[in-house]
Short mmCIF file of C-alpha atoms and ligand atoms in Angstrom, two decimals:
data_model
loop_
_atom_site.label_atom_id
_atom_site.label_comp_id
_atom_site.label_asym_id
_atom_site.label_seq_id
_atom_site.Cartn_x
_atom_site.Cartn_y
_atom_site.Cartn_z
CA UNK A 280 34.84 -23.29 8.19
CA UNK A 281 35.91 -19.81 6.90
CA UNK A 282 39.43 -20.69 7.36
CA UNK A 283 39.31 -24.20 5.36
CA UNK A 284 40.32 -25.98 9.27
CA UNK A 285 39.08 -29.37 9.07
CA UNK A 286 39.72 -31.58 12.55
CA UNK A 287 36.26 -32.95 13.07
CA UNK A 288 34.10 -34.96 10.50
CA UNK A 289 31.80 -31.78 10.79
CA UNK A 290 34.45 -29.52 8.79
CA UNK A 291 36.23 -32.16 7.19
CA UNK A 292 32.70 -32.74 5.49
CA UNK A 293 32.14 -29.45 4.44
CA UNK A 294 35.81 -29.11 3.40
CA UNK A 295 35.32 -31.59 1.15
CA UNK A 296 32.06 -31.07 -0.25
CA UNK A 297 30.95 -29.54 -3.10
CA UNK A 298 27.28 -28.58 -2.58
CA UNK A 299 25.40 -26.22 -1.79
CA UNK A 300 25.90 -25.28 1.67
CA UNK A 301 23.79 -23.65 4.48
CA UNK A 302 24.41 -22.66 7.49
CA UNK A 303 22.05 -21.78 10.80
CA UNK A 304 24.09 -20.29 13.31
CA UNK A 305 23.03 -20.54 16.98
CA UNK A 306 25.64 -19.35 19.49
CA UNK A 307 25.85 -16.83 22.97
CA UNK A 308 25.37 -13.33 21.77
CA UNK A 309 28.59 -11.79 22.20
CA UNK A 310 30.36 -14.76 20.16
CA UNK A 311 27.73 -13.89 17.46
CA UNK A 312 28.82 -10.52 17.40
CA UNK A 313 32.02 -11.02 17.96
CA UNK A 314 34.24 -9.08 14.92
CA UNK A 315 35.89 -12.47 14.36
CA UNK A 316 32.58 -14.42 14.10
CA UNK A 317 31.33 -10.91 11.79
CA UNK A 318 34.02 -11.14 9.35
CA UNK A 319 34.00 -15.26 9.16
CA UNK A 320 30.61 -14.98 8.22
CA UNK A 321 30.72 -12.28 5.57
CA UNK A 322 33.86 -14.23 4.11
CA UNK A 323 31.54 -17.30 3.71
CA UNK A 324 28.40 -15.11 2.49
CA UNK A 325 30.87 -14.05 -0.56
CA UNK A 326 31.88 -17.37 -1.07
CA UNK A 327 27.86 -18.05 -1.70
CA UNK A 328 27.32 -20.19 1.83
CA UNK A 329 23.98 -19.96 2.35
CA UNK A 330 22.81 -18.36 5.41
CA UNK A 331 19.66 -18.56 7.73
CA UNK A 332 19.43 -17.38 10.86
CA UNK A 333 19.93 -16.63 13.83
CA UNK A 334 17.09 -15.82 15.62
CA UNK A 335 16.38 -13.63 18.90
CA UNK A 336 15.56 -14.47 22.27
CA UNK A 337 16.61 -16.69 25.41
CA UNK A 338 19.42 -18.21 24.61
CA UNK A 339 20.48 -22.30 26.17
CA UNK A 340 22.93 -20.39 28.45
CA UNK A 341 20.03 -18.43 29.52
CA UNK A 342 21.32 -14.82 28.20
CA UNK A 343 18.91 -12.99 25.59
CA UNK A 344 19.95 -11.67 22.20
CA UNK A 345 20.55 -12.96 18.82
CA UNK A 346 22.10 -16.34 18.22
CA UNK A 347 19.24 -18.39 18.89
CA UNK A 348 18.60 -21.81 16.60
CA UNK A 349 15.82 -20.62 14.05
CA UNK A 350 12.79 -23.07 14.60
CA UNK A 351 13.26 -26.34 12.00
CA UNK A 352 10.70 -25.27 9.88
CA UNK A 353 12.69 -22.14 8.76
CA UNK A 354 15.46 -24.05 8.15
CA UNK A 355 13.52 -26.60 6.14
CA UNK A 356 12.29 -23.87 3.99
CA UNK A 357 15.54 -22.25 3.43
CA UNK A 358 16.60 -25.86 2.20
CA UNK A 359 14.01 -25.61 -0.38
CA UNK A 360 15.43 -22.49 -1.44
CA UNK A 361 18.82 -23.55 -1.47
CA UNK A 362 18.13 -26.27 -3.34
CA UNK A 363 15.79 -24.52 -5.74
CA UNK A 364 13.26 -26.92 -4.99
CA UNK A 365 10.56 -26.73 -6.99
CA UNK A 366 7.12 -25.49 -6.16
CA UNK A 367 3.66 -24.47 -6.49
CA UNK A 368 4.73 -20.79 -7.47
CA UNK A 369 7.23 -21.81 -10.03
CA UNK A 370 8.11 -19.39 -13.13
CA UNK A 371 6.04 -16.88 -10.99
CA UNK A 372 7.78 -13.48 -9.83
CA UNK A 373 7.04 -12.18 -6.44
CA UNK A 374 7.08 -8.85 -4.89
CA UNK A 375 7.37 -8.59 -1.09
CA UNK A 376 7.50 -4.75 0.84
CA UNK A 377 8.82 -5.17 4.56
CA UNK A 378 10.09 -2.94 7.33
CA UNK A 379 9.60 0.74 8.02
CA UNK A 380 10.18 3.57 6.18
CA UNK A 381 12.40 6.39 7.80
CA UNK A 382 12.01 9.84 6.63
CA UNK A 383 14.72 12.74 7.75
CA UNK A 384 14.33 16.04 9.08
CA UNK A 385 17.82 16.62 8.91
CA UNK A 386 20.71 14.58 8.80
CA UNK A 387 20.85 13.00 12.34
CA UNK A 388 16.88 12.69 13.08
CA UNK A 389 14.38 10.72 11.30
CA UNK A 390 10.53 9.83 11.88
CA UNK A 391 9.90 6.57 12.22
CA UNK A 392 7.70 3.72 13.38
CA UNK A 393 8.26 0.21 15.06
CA UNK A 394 7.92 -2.28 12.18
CA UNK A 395 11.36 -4.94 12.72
CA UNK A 396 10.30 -6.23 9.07
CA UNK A 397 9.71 -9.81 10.40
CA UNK A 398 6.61 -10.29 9.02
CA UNK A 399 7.23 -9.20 5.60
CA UNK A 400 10.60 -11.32 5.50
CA UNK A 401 8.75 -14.20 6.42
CA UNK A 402 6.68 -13.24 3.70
CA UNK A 403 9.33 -13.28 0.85
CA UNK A 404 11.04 -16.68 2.58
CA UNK A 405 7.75 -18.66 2.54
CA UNK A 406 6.80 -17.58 -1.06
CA UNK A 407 10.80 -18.17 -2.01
CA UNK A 408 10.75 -21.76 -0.70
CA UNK A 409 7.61 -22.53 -3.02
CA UNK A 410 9.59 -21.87 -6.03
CA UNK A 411 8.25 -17.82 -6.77
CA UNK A 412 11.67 -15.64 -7.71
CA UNK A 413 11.10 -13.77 -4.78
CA UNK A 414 12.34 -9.77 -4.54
CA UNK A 415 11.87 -8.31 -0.85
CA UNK A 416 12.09 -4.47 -1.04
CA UNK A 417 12.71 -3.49 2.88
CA UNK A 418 13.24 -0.55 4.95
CA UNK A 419 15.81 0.37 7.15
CA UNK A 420 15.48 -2.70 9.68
CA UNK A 421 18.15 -5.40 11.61
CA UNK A 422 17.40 -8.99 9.89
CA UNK A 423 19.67 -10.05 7.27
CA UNK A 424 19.08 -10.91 3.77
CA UNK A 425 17.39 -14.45 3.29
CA UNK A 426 18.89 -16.67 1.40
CA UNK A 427 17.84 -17.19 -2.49
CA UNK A 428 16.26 -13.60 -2.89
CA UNK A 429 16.94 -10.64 -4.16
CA UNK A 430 16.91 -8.04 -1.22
CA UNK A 431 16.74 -4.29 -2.06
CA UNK A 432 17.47 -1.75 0.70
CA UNK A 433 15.60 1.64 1.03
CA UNK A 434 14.94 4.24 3.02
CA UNK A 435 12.55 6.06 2.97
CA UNK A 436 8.69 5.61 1.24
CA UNK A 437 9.79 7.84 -2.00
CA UNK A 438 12.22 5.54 -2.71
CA UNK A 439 10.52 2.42 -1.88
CA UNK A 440 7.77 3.32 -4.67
CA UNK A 441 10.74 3.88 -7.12
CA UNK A 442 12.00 0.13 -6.16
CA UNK A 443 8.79 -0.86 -6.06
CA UNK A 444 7.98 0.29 -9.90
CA UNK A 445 11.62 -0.27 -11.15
CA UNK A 446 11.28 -4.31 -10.20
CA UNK A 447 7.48 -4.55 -12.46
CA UNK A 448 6.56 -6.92 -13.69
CA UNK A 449 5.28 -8.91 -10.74
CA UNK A 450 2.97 -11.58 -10.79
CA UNK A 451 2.49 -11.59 -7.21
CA UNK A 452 2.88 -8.03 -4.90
CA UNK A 453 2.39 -8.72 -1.15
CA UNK A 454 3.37 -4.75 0.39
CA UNK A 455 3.85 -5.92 4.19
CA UNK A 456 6.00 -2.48 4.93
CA UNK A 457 4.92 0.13 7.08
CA UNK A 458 5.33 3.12 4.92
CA UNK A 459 5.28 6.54 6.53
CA UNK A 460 2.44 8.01 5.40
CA UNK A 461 3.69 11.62 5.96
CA UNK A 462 7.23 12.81 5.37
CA UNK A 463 8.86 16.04 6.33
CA UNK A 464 8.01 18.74 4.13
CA UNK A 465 10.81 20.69 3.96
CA UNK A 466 14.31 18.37 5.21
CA UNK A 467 16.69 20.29 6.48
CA UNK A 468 20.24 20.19 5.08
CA UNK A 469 22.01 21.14 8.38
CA UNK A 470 20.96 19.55 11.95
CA UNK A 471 18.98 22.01 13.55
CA UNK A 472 20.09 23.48 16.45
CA UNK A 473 18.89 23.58 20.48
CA UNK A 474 17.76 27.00 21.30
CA UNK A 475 16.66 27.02 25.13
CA UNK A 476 12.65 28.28 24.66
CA UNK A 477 12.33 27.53 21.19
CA UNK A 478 10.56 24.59 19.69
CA UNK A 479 11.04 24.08 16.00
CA UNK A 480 8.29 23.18 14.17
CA UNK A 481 7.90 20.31 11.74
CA UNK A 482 5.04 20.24 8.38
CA UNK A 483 4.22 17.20 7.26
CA UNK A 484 3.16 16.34 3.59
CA UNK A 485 1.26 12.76 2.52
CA UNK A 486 3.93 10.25 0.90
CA UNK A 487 2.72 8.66 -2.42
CA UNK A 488 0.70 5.70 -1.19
CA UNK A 489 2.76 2.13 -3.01
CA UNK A 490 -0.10 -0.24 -2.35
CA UNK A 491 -2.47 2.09 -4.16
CA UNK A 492 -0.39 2.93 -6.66
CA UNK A 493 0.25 -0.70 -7.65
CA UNK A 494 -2.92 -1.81 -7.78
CA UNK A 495 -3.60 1.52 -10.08
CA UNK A 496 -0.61 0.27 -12.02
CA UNK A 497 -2.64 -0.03 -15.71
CA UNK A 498 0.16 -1.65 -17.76
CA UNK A 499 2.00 -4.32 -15.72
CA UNK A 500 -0.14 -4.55 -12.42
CA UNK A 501 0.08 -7.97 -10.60
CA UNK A 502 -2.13 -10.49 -10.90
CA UNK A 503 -2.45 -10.79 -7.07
CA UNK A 504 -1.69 -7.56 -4.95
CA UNK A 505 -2.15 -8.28 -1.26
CA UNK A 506 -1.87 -5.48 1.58
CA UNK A 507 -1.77 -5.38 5.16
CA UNK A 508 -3.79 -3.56 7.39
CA UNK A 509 -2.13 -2.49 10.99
CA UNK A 510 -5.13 -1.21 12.68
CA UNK A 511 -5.64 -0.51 16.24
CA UNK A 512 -9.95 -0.54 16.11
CA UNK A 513 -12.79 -1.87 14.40
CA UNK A 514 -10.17 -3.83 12.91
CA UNK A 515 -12.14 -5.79 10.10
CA UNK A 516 -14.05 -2.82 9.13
CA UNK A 517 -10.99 -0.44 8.43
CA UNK A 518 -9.29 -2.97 6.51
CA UNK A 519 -12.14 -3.72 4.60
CA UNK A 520 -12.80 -0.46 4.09
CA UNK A 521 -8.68 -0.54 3.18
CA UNK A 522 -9.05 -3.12 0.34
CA UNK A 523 -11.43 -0.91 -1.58
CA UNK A 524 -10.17 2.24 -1.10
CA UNK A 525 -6.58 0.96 -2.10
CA UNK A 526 -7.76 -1.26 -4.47
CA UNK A 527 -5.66 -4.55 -3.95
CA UNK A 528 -7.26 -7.85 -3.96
CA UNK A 529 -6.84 -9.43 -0.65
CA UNK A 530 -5.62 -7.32 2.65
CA UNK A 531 -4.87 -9.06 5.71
CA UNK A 532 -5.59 -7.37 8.73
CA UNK A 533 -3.69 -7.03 12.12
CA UNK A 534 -4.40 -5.30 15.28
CA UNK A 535 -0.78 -3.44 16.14
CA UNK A 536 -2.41 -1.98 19.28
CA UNK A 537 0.84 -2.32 22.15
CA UNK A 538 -0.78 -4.82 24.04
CA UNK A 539 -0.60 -7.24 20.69
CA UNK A 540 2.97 -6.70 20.50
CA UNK A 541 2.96 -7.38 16.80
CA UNK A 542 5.57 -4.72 15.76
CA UNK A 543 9.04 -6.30 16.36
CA UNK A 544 7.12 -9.86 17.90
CA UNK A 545 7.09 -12.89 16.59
CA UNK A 546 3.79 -13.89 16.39
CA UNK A 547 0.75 -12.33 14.89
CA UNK A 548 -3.43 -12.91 14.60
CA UNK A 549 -4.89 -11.54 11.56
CA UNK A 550 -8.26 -11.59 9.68
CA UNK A 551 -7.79 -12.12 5.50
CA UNK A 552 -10.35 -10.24 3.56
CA UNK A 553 -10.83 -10.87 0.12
CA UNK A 554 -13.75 -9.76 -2.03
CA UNK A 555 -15.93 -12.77 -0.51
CA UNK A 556 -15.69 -12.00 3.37
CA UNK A 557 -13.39 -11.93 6.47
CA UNK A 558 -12.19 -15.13 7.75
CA UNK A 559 -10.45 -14.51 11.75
CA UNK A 560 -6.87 -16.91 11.79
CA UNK A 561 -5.96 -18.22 15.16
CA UNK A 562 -2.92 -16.55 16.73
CA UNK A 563 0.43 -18.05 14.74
CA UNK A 564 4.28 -17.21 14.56
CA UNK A 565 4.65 -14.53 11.70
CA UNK A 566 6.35 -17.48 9.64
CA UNK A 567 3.30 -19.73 10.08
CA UNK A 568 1.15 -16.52 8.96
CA UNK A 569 3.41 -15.92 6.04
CA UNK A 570 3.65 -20.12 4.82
CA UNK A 571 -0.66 -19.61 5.57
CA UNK A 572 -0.67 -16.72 3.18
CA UNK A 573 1.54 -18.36 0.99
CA UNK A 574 -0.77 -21.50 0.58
CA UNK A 575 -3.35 -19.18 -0.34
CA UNK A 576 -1.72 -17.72 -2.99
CA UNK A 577 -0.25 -21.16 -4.59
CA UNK A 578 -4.06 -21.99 -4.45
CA UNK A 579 -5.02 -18.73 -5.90
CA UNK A 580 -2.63 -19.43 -8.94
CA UNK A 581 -3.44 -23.13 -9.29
CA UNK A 582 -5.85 -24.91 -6.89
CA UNK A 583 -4.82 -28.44 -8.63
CA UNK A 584 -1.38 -27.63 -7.32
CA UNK A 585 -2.05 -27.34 -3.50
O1 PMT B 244 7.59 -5.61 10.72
P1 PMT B 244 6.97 -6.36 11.89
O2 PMT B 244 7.53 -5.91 13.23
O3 PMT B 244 7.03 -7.85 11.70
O4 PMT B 244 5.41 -5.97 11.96
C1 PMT B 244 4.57 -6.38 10.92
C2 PMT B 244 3.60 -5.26 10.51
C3 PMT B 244 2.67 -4.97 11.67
C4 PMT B 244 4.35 -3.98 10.10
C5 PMT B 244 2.83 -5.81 9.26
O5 PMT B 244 2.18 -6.99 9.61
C6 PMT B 244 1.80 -4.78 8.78
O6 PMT B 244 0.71 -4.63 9.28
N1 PMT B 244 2.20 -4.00 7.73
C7 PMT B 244 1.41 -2.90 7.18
C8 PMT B 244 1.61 -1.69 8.04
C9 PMT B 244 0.87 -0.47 7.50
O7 PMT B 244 1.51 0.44 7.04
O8 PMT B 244 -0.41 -0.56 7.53
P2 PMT B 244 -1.45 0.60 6.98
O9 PMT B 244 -2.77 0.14 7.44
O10 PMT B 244 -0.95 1.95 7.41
O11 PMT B 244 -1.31 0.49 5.41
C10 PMT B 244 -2.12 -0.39 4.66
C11 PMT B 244 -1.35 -0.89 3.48
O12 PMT B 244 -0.95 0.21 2.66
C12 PMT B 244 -0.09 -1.67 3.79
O13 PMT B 244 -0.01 -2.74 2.89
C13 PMT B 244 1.04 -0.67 3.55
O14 PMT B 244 2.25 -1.32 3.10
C14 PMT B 244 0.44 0.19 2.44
N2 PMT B 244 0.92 1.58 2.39
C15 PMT B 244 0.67 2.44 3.41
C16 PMT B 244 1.06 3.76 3.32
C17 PMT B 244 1.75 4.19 2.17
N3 PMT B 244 2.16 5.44 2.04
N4 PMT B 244 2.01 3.31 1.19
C18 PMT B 244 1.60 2.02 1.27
O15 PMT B 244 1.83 1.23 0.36
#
């Protein structure tokens, strides 16, 4: 396709055509990664091919990796996208947060924590496909950007509030990112060295809290600011608790204890707490949970709609 071959109705097709065109690659790992397959694929990216997919996991030919089909659904929404169907969040800007934050202590080490920014992609595709302009402000993380939105790429939580505030106004903020909430207090310039018996010593200072400082936001705060809540106890009671303190509207509450293997899995069960109450969600894929939270928002906006 990248190369303009056409020898099978397939290419000949897309050769010929002049729409909008997406692709879902599914293929064995190593042909996925393959520097051929790389380049092909950022050849068609600049030639505005849409692109969704792959996924992770066991593979038809029974290896594991990426190049796995992404489930029809996902594929269905990023044909909305592509074709800019409309919606129920039409004319409505949304703000997604996903991923980690890194922060240094010098210039080869960096603390960290085990978000894959799944979820909060998810997020930004679901509200995408129902029409919102959709901007998904990530940390450092693997997926690649989704098509139809605006992806910025950070680092650590510093600058994610700057991309955060520098993308207002918002109509709709969901902050799905697990921000550090310490950084290093002083980062050093120069790696620091082994010295056998010593152990250096690291100070932490508190990052500026984005969620908070959104919903703080006087002049152009969002109409609808949703948080998560990645608790490991009493997990309805902390993330209630959350929601006021932090001062969104809705927070929706997971339990990222190891055994739930929500950080970097592909499912997740969450509580959503509004001002009325908790309501428990049955266990779903982390797309379902973001198209669920989605729905809920398109209500939100316009009940007629949904
Ligand atoms: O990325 P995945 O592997 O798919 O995993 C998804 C997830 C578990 C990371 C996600 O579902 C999730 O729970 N995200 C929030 C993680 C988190 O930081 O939770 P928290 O309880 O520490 O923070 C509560 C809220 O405050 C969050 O909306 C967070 O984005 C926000 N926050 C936290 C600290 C900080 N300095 N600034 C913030 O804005």
């Amino acid at each position: 396709m990248a190369h303009g071959l056409a020898d099978d109705p397939a290419s000949t097709v897309l050769l010929a055509s002049t729409a909008q065109i997406l692709v879902a690659p599914a293929m064995n790992t190593a042909m996925w990664e393959n520097p051929a397959t790389v380049s092909n694929m950022d050849l068609l990216r600049s030639r505005g091919v849409f692109q969704v997919g792959p996924g992770e996991g066991e593979l038809a030919c029974g290896d594991f990796g990426a190049g796995r089909m992404v489930e029809p659904p996902e594929i269905l929404e990023a044909i909305n996208i592509a074709l800019g169907s409309s919606g129920a969040l039409e004319g409505l800007h949304a703000l997604v947060t996903a991923g980690p934050t890194h922060e240094p202590i010098d210039p080869v080490r960096y603390l960290a924590n085990r978000s894959s920014g799944k979820q909060g992609f998810a997020v930004a595709a679901a509200l995408a496909a129902e029409g919102a302009r959709t901007t998904l402000i990530t940390g450092p993380c693997a997926l690649l950007d989704p098509p139809g939105i605006e992806v910025v790429r950070v680092e650590t939580a510093e600058e994610m509030l700057a991309a955060v505030l520098k993308v207002l106004p918002a109509d709709i903020a969901v902050c799905a990112a697990a921000v550090a909430d310490w950084r290093i207090d002083h980062r050093h310039s120069m790696k620091i060295k082994k010295h056998a018996g010593q152990q250096p010593t690291i100070s932490l200072i508190e990052n500026p809290d984005i969620l908070a400082t959104l919903s703080a936001t006087s002049d152009s705060r969002p109409a609808l600011i949703i948080g998560f809540a990645a608790e490991t106890d009493k997990l309805v009671e902390n993330a209630t608790d959350k929601r006021r303190r932090k001062g969104c509207d809705w927070i929706v509450a997971n339990d990222v204890s190891l055994k739930s293997g929500v950080f970097g899995g592909d499912t997740n069960t969450v509580h959503l707490i509004t001002h009325e109450g908790s309501e428990a969600w049955p266990t779903m894929t982390k797309v379902e949970v973001a198209r669920s939270l989605v729905h809920r928002i398109a209500n939100h906006f316009d009940p007629r709609r949904v």
